[in-house]
């Protein structure tokens, strides 16, 4: 599969890059995609929620009343969950939500996401360019010339480019990341993927591992 290289003015150049047919022949694995996306979203949870069990509530050092003779149930501490101000039973405690995913499953999920976008003709290769400073207006004009103004666009660059990242972060739905680190969720959570020409090799290298 050959992808034409677009210019910044939205026109299609004469050059193209080749995507291996062996990669596009993969049958997308929906379960692998689900596992990878679930793991990424779970890793983003803070897990800092906390309630106080009876072990953490202040007080309760002495028996609140004598054992017998009051006609009520016996108690040994005022920190009991049965009392006002007592501990919480089975309340949320700090913990990690991280879910492990095998490396082969991660690669399979990324390949599946890429193939889905390729089959939908949602991948475009863009000529290499650089910005001297963050310019959101210039990026917005370029996206508009490519008829992608109302879409979620993901820019993939060979290395982290601070000027490009800062230029697109104020555009609704747009984002930028390194091609080698683009996750399954990144590729699925956009309408179109714009890959700089020099980033194609890095992306294909990350997707070429057998899964």
Tab-separated table of C-alpha atoms in Angstrom:
chain	number	residue	atom	x	y	z
A	1	UNK	CA	0.000	0.000	0.000
A	2	UNK	CA	1.392	3.370	-1.051
A	3	UNK	CA	0.422	6.554	0.762
A	4	UNK	CA	0.795	9.859	-1.008
A	5	UNK	CA	2.701	12.577	0.803
A	6	UNK	CA	0.681	15.708	1.464
A	7	UNK	CA	2.129	19.187	1.511
A	8	UNK	CA	1.336	21.812	4.127
A	9	UNK	CA	-0.922	23.654	1.683
A	10	UNK	CA	-3.171	20.591	1.415
A	11	UNK	CA	-2.009	19.518	-2.038
A	12	UNK	CA	-0.799	16.014	-2.819
A	13	UNK	CA	2.860	15.660	-3.744
A	14	UNK	CA	4.400	13.277	-6.244
A	15	UNK	CA	6.274	11.217	-3.646
A	16	UNK	CA	4.800	8.394	-1.613
A	17	UNK	CA	5.719	5.985	1.149
A	18	UNK	CA	5.034	2.271	1.183
A	19	UNK	CA	3.239	0.452	3.972
A	20	UNK	CA	4.048	-3.288	3.970
A	21	UNK	CA	1.169	-5.458	2.823
A	22	UNK	CA	2.119	-7.987	5.492
A	23	UNK	CA	1.172	-5.416	8.131
A	24	UNK	CA	-2.134	-4.493	6.524
A	25	UNK	CA	-3.053	-8.163	6.048
A	26	UNK	CA	-3.479	-8.510	9.799
A	27	UNK	CA	-7.001	-9.208	10.997
A	28	UNK	CA	-7.679	-6.627	13.747
A	29	UNK	CA	-8.033	-8.216	17.159
A	30	UNK	CA	-10.821	-6.450	19.045
A	31	UNK	CA	-10.071	-8.205	22.323
A	32	UNK	CA	-6.427	-7.129	22.256
A	33	UNK	CA	-7.574	-3.563	21.605
A	34	UNK	CA	-9.923	-3.735	24.582
A	35	UNK	CA	-7.197	-5.070	26.862
A	36	UNK	CA	-4.735	-2.353	25.827
A	37	UNK	CA	-7.213	0.511	26.146
A	38	UNK	CA	-8.466	-0.761	29.501
A	39	UNK	CA	-4.897	-0.966	30.820
A	40	UNK	CA	-4.051	2.557	29.629
A	41	UNK	CA	-7.164	4.095	31.147
A	42	UNK	CA	-6.687	2.176	34.400
A	43	UNK	CA	-3.094	3.403	34.657
A	44	UNK	CA	-4.376	6.975	34.533
A	45	UNK	CA	-6.447	6.602	37.699
A	46	UNK	CA	-4.921	8.148	40.809
A	47	UNK	CA	-6.216	5.654	43.344
A	48	UNK	CA	-5.752	8.137	46.214
A	49	UNK	CA	-9.265	7.802	47.619
A	50	UNK	CA	-9.351	6.894	51.305
A	51	UNK	CA	-11.782	6.471	54.158
A	52	UNK	CA	-10.924	5.749	57.775
A	53	UNK	CA	-11.601	2.284	59.077
A	54	UNK	CA	-11.873	1.664	62.812
A	55	UNK	CA	-8.093	1.345	62.888
A	56	UNK	CA	-7.633	4.965	61.798
A	57	UNK	CA	-10.462	6.765	63.636
A	58	UNK	CA	-9.401	8.814	66.632
A	59	UNK	CA	-10.478	7.713	70.121
A	60	UNK	CA	-11.844	4.422	71.357
A	61	UNK	CA	-9.030	3.690	73.769
A	62	UNK	CA	-11.267	2.617	76.612
A	63	UNK	CA	-14.418	0.576	76.858
A	64	UNK	CA	-17.370	3.018	76.453
A	65	UNK	CA	-19.480	1.387	79.177
A	66	UNK	CA	-19.443	-1.640	81.391
A	67	UNK	CA	-20.041	-5.058	79.975
A	68	UNK	CA	-23.206	-6.011	81.870
A	69	UNK	CA	-26.229	-4.471	83.480
A	70	UNK	CA	-27.237	-1.815	80.903
A	71	UNK	CA	-29.589	-3.950	78.851
A	72	UNK	CA	-27.839	-3.051	75.591
A	73	UNK	CA	-25.376	-4.806	73.367
A	74	UNK	CA	-21.829	-4.936	74.678
A	75	UNK	CA	-19.184	-2.740	73.085
A	76	UNK	CA	-15.451	-2.550	73.488
A	77	UNK	CA	-14.649	0.617	71.524
A	78	UNK	CA	-16.310	3.834	70.407
A	79	UNK	CA	-14.554	3.447	67.058
A	80	UNK	CA	-16.979	0.703	66.066
A	81	UNK	CA	-18.644	1.296	62.673
A	82	UNK	CA	-21.979	1.002	64.491
A	83	UNK	CA	-21.409	4.279	66.347
A	84	UNK	CA	-21.603	7.848	65.003
A	85	UNK	CA	-18.070	8.974	64.213
A	86	UNK	CA	-16.847	5.413	64.052
A	87	UNK	CA	-14.887	3.778	61.279
A	88	UNK	CA	-16.150	2.962	57.803
A	89	UNK	CA	-16.788	-0.648	56.856
A	90	UNK	CA	-15.043	-1.747	53.652
A	91	UNK	CA	-14.533	1.838	52.487
A	92	UNK	CA	-12.223	2.731	49.588
A	93	UNK	CA	-8.514	2.648	50.396
A	94	UNK	CA	-5.526	3.861	48.365
A	95	UNK	CA	-4.394	1.328	45.785
A	96	UNK	CA	-3.191	1.119	42.214
A	97	UNK	CA	-5.564	0.288	39.384
A	98	UNK	CA	-2.753	-0.754	37.034
A	99	UNK	CA	-3.517	-3.800	34.913
A	100	UNK	CA	-0.732	-5.794	33.334
A	101	UNK	CA	-0.816	-6.554	29.607
A	102	UNK	CA	1.711	-8.813	27.845
A	103	UNK	CA	4.032	-7.020	25.431
A	104	UNK	CA	2.836	-9.115	22.492
A	105	UNK	CA	-0.752	-8.130	23.218
A	106	UNK	CA	0.230	-4.447	23.329
A	107	UNK	CA	1.915	-4.718	19.931
A	108	UNK	CA	-1.026	-6.635	18.493
A	109	UNK	CA	-3.418	-3.966	19.752
A	110	UNK	CA	-1.366	-1.138	18.216
A	111	UNK	CA	-1.126	-2.986	14.913
A	112	UNK	CA	-4.868	-3.636	14.964
A	113	UNK	CA	-5.634	0.035	15.590
A	114	UNK	CA	-3.307	1.095	12.763
A	115	UNK	CA	-4.862	-1.391	10.334
A	116	UNK	CA	-8.369	-0.203	11.206
A	117	UNK	CA	-7.401	3.401	10.457
A	118	UNK	CA	-5.647	2.377	7.233
A	119	UNK	CA	-8.667	0.453	5.969
A	120	UNK	CA	-10.857	3.475	6.669
A	121	UNK	CA	-8.404	5.688	4.724
A	122	UNK	CA	-7.790	7.741	7.859
A	123	UNK	CA	-4.002	7.890	7.624
A	124	UNK	CA	-2.151	10.655	5.805
A	125	UNK	CA	1.561	11.202	5.439
A	126	UNK	CA	2.661	14.811	5.738
A	127	UNK	CA	5.873	16.359	4.490
A	128	UNK	CA	8.468	17.145	7.137
A	129	UNK	CA	8.287	20.623	8.593
A	130	UNK	CA	9.331	22.487	11.695
A	131	UNK	CA	8.116	25.529	13.579
A	132	UNK	CA	10.356	28.217	14.998
A	133	UNK	CA	7.817	28.890	17.742
A	134	UNK	CA	4.397	27.564	18.816
A	135	UNK	CA	1.858	28.900	16.308
A	136	UNK	CA	-1.647	27.576	16.780
A	137	UNK	CA	-2.979	29.734	13.957
A	138	UNK	CA	-0.592	28.199	11.419
A	139	UNK	CA	-1.500	24.670	12.482
A	140	UNK	CA	-5.212	25.479	12.287
A	141	UNK	CA	-4.772	26.840	8.758
A	142	UNK	CA	-2.862	23.744	7.677
A	143	UNK	CA	-5.544	21.432	9.080
A	144	UNK	CA	-8.253	23.475	7.368
A	145	UNK	CA	-6.446	23.285	4.006
A	146	UNK	CA	-6.390	19.509	4.350
A	147	UNK	CA	-10.167	19.567	4.973
A	148	UNK	CA	-9.768	18.222	8.497
A	149	UNK	CA	-10.949	21.281	10.412
A	150	UNK	CA	-13.874	19.540	12.127
A	151	UNK	CA	-12.066	16.297	12.912
A	152	UNK	CA	-9.904	14.975	15.707
A	153	UNK	CA	-6.366	14.952	14.356
A	154	UNK	CA	-3.345	13.146	15.786
A	155	UNK	CA	0.113	14.348	14.696
A	156	UNK	CA	2.879	11.758	14.807
A	157	UNK	CA	6.418	13.126	14.779
A	158	UNK	CA	9.765	11.270	14.739
A	159	UNK	CA	10.800	12.866	18.042
A	160	UNK	CA	8.982	14.962	20.577
A	161	UNK	CA	8.535	18.422	19.076
A	162	UNK	CA	7.578	20.969	21.702
A	163	UNK	CA	6.575	23.633	19.183
A	164	UNK	CA	4.210	21.309	17.331
A	165	UNK	CA	2.782	19.882	20.559
A	166	UNK	CA	2.097	23.351	21.950
A	167	UNK	CA	0.673	24.521	18.629
A	168	UNK	CA	-2.018	21.842	18.484
A	169	UNK	CA	-2.968	21.510	22.144
A	170	UNK	CA	-5.360	24.477	21.919
A	171	UNK	CA	-7.121	22.999	18.890
A	172	UNK	CA	-10.254	21.006	19.824
A	173	UNK	CA	-9.586	17.292	19.575
A	174	UNK	CA	-6.044	17.678	18.194
A	175	UNK	CA	-2.930	16.195	19.734
A	176	UNK	CA	0.680	15.335	18.983
A	177	UNK	CA	3.029	12.603	20.135
A	178	UNK	CA	6.071	10.605	19.073
A	179	UNK	CA	5.315	7.991	16.442
A	180	UNK	CA	7.148	5.310	18.414
A	181	UNK	CA	5.072	5.944	21.546
A	182	UNK	CA	1.629	6.392	19.994
A	183	UNK	CA	-0.678	4.138	21.979
A	184	UNK	CA	-3.679	2.133	20.854
A	185	UNK	CA	-5.986	4.617	22.547
A	186	UNK	CA	-4.268	7.561	20.843
A	187	UNK	CA	-4.808	6.070	17.392
A	188	UNK	CA	-8.399	5.053	18.025
A	189	UNK	CA	-9.405	8.301	19.719
A	190	UNK	CA	-8.872	10.401	16.597
A	191	UNK	CA	-10.531	10.758	13.230
A	192	UNK	CA	-7.362	11.095	11.155
A	193	UNK	CA	-3.698	10.346	11.792
A	194	UNK	CA	-1.175	12.745	10.255
A	195	UNK	CA	2.302	11.218	10.136
A	196	UNK	CA	5.366	13.222	9.247
A	197	UNK	CA	7.364	11.528	6.500
A	198	UNK	CA	10.398	11.003	8.717
A	199	UNK	CA	8.206	9.424	11.421
A	200	UNK	CA	6.843	6.622	9.240
A	201	UNK	CA	9.915	4.446	9.746
A	202	UNK	CA	9.740	4.808	13.536
A	203	UNK	CA	6.048	3.924	13.527
A	204	UNK	CA	6.494	0.869	11.319
A	205	UNK	CA	9.406	-0.305	13.452
A	206	UNK	CA	7.192	-0.257	16.521
A	207	UNK	CA	4.483	-2.176	14.683
A	208	UNK	CA	6.742	-4.739	13.000
A	209	UNK	CA	7.211	-7.027	15.996
A	210	UNK	CA	5.471	-10.370	15.639
A	211	UNK	CA	2.378	-10.570	17.795
